[in-house]
Coordinates of C-alpha atoms in Angstrom, one line a residue:
X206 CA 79.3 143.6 101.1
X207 CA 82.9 144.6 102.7
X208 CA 83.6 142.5 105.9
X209 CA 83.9 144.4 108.6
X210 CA 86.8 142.9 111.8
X211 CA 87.3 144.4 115.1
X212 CA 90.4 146.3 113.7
X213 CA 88.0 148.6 113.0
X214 CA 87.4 149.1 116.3
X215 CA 88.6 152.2 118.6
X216 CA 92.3 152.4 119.9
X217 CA 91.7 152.4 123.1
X218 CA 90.1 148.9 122.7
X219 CA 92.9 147.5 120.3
X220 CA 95.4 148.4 122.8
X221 CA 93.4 146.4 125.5
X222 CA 92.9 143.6 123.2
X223 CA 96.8 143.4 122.3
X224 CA 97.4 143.9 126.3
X225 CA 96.1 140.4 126.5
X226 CA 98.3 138.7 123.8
X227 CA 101.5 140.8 124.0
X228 CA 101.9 141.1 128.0
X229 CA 103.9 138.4 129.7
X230 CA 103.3 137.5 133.5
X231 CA 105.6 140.0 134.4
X232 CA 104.7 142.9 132.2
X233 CA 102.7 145.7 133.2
X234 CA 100.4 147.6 130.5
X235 CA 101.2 150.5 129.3
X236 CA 99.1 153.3 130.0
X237 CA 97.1 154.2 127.1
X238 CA 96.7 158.0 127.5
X239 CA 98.8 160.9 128.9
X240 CA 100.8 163.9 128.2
X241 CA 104.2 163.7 127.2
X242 CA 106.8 165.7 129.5
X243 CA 110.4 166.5 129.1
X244 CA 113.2 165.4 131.3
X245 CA 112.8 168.5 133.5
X246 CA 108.9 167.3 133.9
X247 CA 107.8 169.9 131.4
X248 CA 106.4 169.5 128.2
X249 CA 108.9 168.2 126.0
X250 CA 109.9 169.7 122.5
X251 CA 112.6 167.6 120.7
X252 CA 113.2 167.4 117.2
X253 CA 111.8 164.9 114.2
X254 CA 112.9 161.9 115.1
X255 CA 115.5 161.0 111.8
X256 CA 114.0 158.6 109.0
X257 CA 116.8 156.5 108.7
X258 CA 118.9 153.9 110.2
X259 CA 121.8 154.4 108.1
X260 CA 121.8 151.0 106.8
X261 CA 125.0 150.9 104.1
X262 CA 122.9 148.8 101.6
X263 CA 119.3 150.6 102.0
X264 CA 120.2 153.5 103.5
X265 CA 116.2 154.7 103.3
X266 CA 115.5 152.0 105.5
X267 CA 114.2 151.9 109.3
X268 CA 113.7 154.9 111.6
X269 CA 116.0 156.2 114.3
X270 CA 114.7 158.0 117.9
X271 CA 112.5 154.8 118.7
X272 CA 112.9 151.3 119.1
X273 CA 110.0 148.5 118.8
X274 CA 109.4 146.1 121.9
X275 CA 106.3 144.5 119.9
X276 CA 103.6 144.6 117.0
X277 CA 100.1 143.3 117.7
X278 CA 98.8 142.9 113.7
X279 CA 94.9 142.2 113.6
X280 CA 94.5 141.6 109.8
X281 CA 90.7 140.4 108.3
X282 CA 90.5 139.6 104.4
X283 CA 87.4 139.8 102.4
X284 CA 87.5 137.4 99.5
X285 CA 85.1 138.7 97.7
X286 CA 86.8 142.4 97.4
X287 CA 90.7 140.7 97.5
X288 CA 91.0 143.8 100.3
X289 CA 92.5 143.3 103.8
X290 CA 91.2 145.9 106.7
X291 CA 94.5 146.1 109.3
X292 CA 95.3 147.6 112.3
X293 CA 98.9 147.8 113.4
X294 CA 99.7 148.4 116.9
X295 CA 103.2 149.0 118.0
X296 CA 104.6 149.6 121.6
X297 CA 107.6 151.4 121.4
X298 CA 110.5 153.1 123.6
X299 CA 112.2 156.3 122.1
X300 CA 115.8 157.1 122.4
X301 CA 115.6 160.8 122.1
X302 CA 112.9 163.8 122.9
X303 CA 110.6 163.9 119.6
X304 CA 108.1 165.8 118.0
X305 CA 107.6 163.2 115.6
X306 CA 108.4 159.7 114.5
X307 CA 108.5 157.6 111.4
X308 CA 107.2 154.7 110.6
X309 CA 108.1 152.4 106.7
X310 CA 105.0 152.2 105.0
X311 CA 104.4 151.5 101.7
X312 CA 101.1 151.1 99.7
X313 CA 99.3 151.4 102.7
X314 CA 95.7 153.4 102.3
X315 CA 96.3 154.9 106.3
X316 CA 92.8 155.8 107.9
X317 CA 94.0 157.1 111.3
X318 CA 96.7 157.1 113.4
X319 CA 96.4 157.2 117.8
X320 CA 99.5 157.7 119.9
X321 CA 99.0 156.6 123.6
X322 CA 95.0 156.2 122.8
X323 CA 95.0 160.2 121.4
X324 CA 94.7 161.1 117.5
X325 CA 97.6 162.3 116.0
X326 CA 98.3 163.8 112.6
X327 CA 100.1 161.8 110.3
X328 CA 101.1 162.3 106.6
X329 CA 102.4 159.9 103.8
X330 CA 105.6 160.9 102.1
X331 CA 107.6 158.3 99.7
X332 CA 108.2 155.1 101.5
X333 CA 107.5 157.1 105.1
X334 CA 104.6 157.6 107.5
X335 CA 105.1 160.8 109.4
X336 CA 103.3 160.7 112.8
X337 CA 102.9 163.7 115.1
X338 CA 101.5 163.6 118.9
X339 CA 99.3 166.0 120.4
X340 CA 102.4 166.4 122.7
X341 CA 105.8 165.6 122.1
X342 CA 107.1 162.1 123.4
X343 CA 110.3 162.5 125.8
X344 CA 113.3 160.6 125.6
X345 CA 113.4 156.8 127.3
X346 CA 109.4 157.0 127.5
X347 CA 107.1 154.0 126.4
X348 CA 104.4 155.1 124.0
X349 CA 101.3 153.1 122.0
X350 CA 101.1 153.5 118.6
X351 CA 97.9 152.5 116.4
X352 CA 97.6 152.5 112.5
X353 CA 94.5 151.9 111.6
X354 CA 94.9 151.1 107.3
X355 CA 93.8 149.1 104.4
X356 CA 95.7 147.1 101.9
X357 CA 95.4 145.8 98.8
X358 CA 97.8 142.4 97.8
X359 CA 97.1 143.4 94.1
X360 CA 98.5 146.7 93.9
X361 CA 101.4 147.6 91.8
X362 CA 104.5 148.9 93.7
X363 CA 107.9 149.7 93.8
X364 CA 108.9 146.5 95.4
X365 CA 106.3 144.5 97.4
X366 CA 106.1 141.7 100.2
X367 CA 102.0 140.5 99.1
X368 CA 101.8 137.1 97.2
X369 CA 98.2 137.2 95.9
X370 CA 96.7 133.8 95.5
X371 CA 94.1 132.5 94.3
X372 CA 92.1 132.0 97.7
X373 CA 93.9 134.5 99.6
X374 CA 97.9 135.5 99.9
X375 CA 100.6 134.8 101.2
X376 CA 104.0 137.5 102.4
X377 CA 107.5 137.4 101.5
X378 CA 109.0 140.5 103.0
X379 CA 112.6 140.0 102.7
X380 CA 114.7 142.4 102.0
X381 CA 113.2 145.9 102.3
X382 CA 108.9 144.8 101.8
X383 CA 107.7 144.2 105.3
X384 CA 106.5 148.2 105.1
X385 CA 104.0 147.2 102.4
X386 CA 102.1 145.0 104.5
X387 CA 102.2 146.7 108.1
X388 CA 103.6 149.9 109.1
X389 CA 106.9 149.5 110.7
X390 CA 110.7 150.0 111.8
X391 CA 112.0 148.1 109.0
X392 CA 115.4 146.6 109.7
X393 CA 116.4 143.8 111.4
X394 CA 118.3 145.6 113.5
X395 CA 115.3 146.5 115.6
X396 CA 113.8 143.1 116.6
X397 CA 110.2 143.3 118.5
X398 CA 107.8 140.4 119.8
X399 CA 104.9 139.5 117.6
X400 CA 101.2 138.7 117.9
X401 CA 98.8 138.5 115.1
X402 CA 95.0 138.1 114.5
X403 CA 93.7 136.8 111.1
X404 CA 90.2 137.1 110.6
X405 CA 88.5 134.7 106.9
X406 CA 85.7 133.9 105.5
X407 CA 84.4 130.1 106.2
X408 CA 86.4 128.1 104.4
X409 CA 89.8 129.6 104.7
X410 CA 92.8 129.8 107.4
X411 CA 94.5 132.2 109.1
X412 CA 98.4 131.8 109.5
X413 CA 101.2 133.4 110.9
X414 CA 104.6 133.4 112.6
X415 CA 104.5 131.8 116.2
X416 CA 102.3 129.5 117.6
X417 CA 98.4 129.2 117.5
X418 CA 96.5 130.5 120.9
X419 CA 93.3 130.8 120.0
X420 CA 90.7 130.1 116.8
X421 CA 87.7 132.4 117.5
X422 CA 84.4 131.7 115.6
X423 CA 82.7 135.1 115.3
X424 CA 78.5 135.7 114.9
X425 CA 78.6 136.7 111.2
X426 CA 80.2 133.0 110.4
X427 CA 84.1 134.1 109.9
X428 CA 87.0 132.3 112.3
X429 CA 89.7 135.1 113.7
X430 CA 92.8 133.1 114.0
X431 CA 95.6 134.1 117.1
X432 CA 99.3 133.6 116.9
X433 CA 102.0 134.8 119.4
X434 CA 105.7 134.3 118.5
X435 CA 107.7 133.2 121.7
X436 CA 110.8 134.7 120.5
X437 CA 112.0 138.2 118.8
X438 CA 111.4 138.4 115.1
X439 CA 113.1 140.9 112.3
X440 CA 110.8 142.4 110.4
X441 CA 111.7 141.0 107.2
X442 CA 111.2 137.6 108.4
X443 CA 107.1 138.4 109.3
X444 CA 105.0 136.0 107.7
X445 CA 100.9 135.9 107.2
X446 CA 99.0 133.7 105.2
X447 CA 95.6 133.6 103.9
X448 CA 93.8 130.0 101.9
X449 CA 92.6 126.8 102.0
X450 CA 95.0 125.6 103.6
X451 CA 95.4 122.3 106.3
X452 CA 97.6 121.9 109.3
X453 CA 99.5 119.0 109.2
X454 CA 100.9 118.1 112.8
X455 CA 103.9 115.9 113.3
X456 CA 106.6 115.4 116.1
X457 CA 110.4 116.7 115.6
X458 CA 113.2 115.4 117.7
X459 CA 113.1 115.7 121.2
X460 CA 109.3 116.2 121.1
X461 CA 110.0 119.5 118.9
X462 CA 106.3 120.6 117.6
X463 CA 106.4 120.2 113.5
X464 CA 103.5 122.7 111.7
X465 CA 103.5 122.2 107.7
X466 CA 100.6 124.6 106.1
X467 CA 99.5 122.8 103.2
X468 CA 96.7 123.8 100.0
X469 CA 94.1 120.6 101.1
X470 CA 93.9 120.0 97.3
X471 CA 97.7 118.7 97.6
X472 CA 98.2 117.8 101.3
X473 CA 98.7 114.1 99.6
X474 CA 100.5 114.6 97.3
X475 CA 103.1 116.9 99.5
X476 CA 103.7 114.2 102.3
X477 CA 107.0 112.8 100.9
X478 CA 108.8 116.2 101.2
X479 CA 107.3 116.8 104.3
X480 CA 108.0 114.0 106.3
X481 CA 111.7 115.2 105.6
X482 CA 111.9 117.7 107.8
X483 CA 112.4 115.6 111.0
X484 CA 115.4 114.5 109.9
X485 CA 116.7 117.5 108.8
X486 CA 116.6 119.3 112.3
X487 CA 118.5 116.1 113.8
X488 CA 121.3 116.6 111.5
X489 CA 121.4 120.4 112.1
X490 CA 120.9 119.9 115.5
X491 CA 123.6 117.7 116.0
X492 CA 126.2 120.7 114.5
X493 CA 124.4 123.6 116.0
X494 CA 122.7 122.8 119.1
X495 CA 118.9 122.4 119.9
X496 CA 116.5 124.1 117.5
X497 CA 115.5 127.5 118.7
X498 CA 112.2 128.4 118.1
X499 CA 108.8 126.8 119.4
X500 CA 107.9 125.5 115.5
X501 CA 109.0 124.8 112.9
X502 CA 107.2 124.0 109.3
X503 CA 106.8 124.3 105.9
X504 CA 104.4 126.5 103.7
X505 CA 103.9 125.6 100.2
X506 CA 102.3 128.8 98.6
X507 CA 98.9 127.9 97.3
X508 CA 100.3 129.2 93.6
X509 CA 102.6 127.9 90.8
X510 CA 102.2 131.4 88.9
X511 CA 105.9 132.1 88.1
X512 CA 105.2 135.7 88.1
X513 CA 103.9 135.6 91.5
X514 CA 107.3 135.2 92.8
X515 CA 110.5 134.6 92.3
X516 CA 112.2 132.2 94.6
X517 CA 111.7 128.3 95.4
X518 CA 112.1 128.7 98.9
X519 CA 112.3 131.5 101.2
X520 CA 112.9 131.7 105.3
X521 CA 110.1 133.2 107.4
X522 CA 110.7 132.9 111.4
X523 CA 108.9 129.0 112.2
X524 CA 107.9 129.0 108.6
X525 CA 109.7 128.3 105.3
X526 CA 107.5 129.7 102.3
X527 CA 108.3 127.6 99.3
X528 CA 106.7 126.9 95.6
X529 CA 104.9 123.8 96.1
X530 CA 105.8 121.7 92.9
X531 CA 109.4 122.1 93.9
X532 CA 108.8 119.8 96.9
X533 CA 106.9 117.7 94.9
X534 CA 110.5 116.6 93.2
X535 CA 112.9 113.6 94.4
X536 CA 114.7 114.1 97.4
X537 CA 118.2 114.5 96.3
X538 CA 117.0 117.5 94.5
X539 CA 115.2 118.6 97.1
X540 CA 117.0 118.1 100.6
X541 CA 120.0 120.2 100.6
X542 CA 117.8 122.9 99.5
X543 CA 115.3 122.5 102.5
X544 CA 118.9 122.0 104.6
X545 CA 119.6 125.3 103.5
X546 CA 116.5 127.1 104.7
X547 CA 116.4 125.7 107.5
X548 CA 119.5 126.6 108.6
X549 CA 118.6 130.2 108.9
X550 CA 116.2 129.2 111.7
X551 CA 119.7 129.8 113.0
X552 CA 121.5 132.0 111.0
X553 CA 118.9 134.7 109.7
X554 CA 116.0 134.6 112.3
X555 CA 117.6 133.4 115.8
X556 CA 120.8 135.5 115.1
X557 CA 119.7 138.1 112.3
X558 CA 121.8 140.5 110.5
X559 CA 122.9 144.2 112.5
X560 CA 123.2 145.2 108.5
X561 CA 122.2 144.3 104.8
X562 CA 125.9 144.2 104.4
X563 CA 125.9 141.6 106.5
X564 CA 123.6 139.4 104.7
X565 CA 126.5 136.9 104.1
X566 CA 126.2 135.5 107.9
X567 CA 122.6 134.5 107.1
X568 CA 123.4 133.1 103.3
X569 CA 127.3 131.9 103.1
X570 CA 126.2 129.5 106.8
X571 CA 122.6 128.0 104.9
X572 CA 125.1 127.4 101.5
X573 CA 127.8 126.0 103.5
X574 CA 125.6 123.3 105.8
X575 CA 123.3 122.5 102.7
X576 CA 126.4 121.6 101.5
X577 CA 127.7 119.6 103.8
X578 CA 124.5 117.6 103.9
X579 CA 124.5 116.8 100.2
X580 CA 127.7 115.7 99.7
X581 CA 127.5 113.4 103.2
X582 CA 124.7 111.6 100.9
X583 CA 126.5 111.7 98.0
X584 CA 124.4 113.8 95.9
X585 CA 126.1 115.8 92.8
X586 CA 125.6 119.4 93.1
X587 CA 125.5 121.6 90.3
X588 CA 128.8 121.5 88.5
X589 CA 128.6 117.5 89.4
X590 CA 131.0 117.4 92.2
X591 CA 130.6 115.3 95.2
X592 CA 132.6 117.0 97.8
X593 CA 133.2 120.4 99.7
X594 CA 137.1 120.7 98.8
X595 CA 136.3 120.3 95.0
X596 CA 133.3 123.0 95.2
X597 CA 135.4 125.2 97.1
X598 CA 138.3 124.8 94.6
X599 CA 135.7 125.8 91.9
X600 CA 134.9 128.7 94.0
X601 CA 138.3 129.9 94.6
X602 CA 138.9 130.0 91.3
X603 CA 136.4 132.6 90.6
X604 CA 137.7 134.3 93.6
X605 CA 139.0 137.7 92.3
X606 CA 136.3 137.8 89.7
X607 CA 133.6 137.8 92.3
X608 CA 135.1 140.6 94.0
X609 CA 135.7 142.5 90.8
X610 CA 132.1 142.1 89.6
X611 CA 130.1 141.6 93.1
X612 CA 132.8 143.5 95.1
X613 CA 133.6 142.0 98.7
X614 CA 132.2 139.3 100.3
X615 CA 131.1 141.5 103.1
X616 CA 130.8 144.7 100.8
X617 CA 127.6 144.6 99.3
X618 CA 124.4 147.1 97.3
X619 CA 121.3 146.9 96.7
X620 CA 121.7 145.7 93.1
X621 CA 123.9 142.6 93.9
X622 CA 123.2 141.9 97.5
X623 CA 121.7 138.4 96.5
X624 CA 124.3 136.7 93.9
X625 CA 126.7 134.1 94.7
X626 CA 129.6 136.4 96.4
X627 CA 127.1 136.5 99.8
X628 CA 126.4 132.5 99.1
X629 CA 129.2 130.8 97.9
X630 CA 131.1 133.6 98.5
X631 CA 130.6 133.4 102.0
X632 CA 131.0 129.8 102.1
X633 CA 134.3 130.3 100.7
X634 CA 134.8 132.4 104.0
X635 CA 133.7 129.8 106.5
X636 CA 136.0 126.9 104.6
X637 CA 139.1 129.0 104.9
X638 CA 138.2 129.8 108.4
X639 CA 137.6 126.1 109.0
X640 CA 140.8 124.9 107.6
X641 CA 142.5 127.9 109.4
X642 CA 141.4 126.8 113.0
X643 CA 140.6 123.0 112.2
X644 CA 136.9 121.7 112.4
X645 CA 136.3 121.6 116.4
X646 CA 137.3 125.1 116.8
X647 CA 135.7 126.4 114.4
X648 CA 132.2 124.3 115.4
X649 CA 133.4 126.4 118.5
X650 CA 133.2 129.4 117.1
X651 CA 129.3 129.0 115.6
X652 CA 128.1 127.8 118.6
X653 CA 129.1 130.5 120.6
X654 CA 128.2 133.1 118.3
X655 CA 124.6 131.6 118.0
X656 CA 124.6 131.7 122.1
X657 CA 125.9 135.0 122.2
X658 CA 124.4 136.6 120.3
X659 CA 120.3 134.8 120.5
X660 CA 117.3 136.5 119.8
X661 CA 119.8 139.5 118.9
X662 CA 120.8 140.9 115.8
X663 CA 124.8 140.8 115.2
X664 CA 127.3 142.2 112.6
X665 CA 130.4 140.9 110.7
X666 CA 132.5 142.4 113.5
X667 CA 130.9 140.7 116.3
X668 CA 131.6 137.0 114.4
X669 CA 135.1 138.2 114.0
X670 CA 135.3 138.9 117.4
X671 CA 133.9 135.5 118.6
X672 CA 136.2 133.8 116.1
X673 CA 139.2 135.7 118.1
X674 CA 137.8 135.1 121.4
X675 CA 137.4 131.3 120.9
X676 CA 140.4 130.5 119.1
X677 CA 142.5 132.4 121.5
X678 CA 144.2 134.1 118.9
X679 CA 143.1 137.6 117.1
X680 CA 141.2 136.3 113.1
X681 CA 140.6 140.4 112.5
X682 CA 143.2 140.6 110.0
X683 CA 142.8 137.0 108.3
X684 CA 138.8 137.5 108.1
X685 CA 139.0 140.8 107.1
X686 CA 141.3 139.8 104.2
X687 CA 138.2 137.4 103.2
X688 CA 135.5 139.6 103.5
X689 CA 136.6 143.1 102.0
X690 CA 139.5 142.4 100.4
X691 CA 139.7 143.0 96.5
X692 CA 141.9 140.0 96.2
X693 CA 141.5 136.1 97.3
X694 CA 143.7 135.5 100.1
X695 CA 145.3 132.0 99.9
X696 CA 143.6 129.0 101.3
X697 CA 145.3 127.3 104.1
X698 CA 146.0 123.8 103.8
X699 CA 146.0 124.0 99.8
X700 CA 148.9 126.1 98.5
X701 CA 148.1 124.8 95.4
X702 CA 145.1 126.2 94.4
X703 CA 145.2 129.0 92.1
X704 CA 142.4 131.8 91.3
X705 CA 141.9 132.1 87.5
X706 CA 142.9 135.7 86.4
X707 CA 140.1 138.3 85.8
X708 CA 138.5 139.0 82.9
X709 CA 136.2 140.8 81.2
X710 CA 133.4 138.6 80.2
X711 CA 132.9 136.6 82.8
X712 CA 130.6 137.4 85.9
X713 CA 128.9 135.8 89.1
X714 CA 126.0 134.7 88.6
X715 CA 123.0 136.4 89.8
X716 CA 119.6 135.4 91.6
X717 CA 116.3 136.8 91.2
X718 CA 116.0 137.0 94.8
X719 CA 118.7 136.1 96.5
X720 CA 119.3 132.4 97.4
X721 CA 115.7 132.3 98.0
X722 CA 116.0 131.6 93.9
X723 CA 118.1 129.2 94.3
X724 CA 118.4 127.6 90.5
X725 CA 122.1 129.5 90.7
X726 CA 122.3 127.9 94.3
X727 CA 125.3 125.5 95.6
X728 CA 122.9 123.7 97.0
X729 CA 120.6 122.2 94.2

């Protein structure tokens, strides 16, 4: 027998319910029903709102005319069918006068669709759901959108975010897969506040992004799990988990709250490369300033199947998703790569990327600080070198090779947006910058960008101008040289290295999935 949650529930109740999560003390609800008038008070009649964003690397991606302030997913699993029943409710704030909007979905099985608490035709076209009103929504006007759906984690796609597992799944939704797990604005250039509900069977957990706020044991003997994110998240960096998984508690530095989701079968065996992580943050913290979110844990995937996916480790906002016999490995091979992740609490999910081709601020800053944090310990990366300079060197020399097979730093597509020229390639970028401006400076320089820019999304432009602003002198043209230039500038402080000429049968190594595979990694 199918499970059934209270997303199955009418609109106007959902949008009550999520009230209660989303709304801080100083919000006011939205009103849940009404009639949509122009800017003369009329009824409005706009245009389509466009299905794009205009994004240089998925240019499919995201949906202009609208922008999200949050998503309330109420998500219940049934073991027994491997289905999940969802509702999706969005609160959003349009930019122009619009007939209708789009939402990415992908793989979704839609049921219905309410706008402000009224039904509204919808239809399914490629990797778009195409929502009309009953009335058109006018420009700068809040409006309640409800998707009521199923899901299966099993389905064959395109591209997908589900990890099935044995007892339940798991998401990964980075790059472009967030859309086949919840209808959305896809692009993390339109960050929204999160709640989530997660309804199991007994003997399974809920998890997701945020913090816990309730555990709710329902009449027919399931538990509905509720999680609210303090902060902004891009939707790529969603995560929701299903198992047997335990909660393992511990105490950061400076009484920062540490969640680790663990499969109970290996909660012992995992300890060692847990207990890590409180060290970790005290280095990072030292570098970039107190640790910005509310949590921050790990989340060994309840599944070694190496088809289920294909990275060791990948960053979800408070969670890091990771294969769980990898952490069962020595620290030295180990630590730099956790380093790495959890650097993009910073660079990735507190400051995310205004583009895909700007995927180098999240990946070249996690390279460059796992890094540093190997070589301070003396661990061989590896090529077997024990120090920035001579890794750099190395990279130099494959400079103009890089940029001839993986283009600029800065330049990327879809087909090579996740091989070394955005990791080490960016690294590169923040080395020469370094030895450019000299190491206090240019810790300078990241801080303020982090501050500046917090809970934001930012481009390659706005680091350059940071870099300018706080070095007091203008790093457009000595950055840009770095990141789209077809040649390797020279590196200040060594006018001795050289870049080996390009040829023909050698190219950059690729990941699977970005550095999120990180066997082609500078930091393992």
């Amino acid at each position: 027998m199918r499970y059934r949650s209270r997303v199955t529930a009418p609109a106007a109740a959902l949008i009550g319910t999520a009230t209660a999560l989303t709304l801080g003390p100083t919000a006011q609800a939205l009103p849940t029903t009404g009639r949509a008038t122009g800017r003369d008070g009329g009824e409005g009649d706009g245009t389509p709102g466009p299905e794009t964003l205009g994004d240089p690397v998925f240019p499919a991606l995201g949906n202009a005319g609208y922008r999200v302030s949050s998503y309330h997913l109420d998500l219940a699993y049934d073991p027994t069918t491997k289905l999940v029943d969802a509702t999706a409710l969005l609160r959003i704030r349009t930019t122009d006068d619009l007939t209708r909007i789009s939402l990415d979905a992908l793989g979704l099985d839609i049921r219905a669709v309410h706008v402000n608490g009224c039904t509204a035709a919808f239809e399914q076209a490629d990797e778009k759901l195409r929502v009309t009103p009953a009335t058109p929504l006018r420009a700068k006007a809040h409006a309640v959108v409800c998707v009521e759906y199923s899901a299966d984690p099993r389905r064959a796609l395109p591209h997908t975010a589900w990890v099935p597992t044995p007892d339940g799944f798991a998401v990964c939704p980075q790059p472009n897969s967030a859309h086949t797990v919840f209808p959305c604005n896809d692009h993390p250039s339109d960050k929204a506040d999160f709640t989530f509900r997660v309804t199991v069977p007994q003997g399974l957990r809920g998890v997701a992004n945020g913090t816990l706020v309730d555990t709710e044991p329902l009449d027919d003997g399931r538990t509905a799990y509720a999680y609210r994110s303090r902060s902004p998240i891009a939707t790529e960096l969603v995560q929701i988990t299903v198992g047997d998984y335990q909660v393992k508690d511990r105490q950061g530095p400076h009484g920062l709250p540490l969640r680790d989701v663990v499969p109970t079968a290996r909660a012992a065996a995992l300890e060692p490369a847990l207990a890590l992580t409180p060290g970790l943050v005290e280095w990072l913290e030292a570098r970039l300033g107190a640790f910005p979110f509310e949590t921050y844990g790990l989340l060994p995937c309840n599944s070694d199947d190496p088809n289920a996916f294909d990275f060791t480790g990948l960053e979800t906002q408070t969670l890091t998703l990771y294969k769980p016999n990898f952490l069962l490995q020595e620290e030295k091979k180990i630590g730099s790569h956790m380093m790495h992740e959890l650097v993009h609490s910073y660079f990735g999910n507190l400051v995310s990327p205004a583009t895909w081709a700007d995927l180098w601020l999240n990946e070249g800053h996690a390279d460059f600080y796992g890094l540093l944090y190997r070589y301070e310990r003396g661990w061989a990366d590896s090529l077997g070198l024990t120090s920035l300079e001579a890794r750099m060197k190395d990279t130099y020399a494959r400079g103009d090779q890089w940029r001839r097979d993986s283009g600029p730093v800065a330049a990327p597509n879809a087909v090579n947006l996740f091989d070394s020229q955005r990791y080490l390639g960016g690294v590169l970028v923040l080395y020469a910058l370094r030895q450019l401006l000299g190491e206090d400076v240019f810790h300078a320089v990241e801080r303020a960008f982090l501050d500046r820019f917090r809970g934001c999304s930012a481009s390659t432009e706005d680091y350059i101008a940071v870099a300018s602003e706080v070095s007091g002198q203008d790093q457009s043209g000595f950055l840009r040289d770095w990141l789209y230039g077809t040649r390797t500038p020279r590196m200040p402080g060594h006018p001795d290295w050289t870049v080996t000429p390009v040829a023909t049968s050698f190219a950059a190594p690729h990941s699977l999935r970005g550095g999120h595979y990180h066997d082609n990694s500078a930091t393992l």
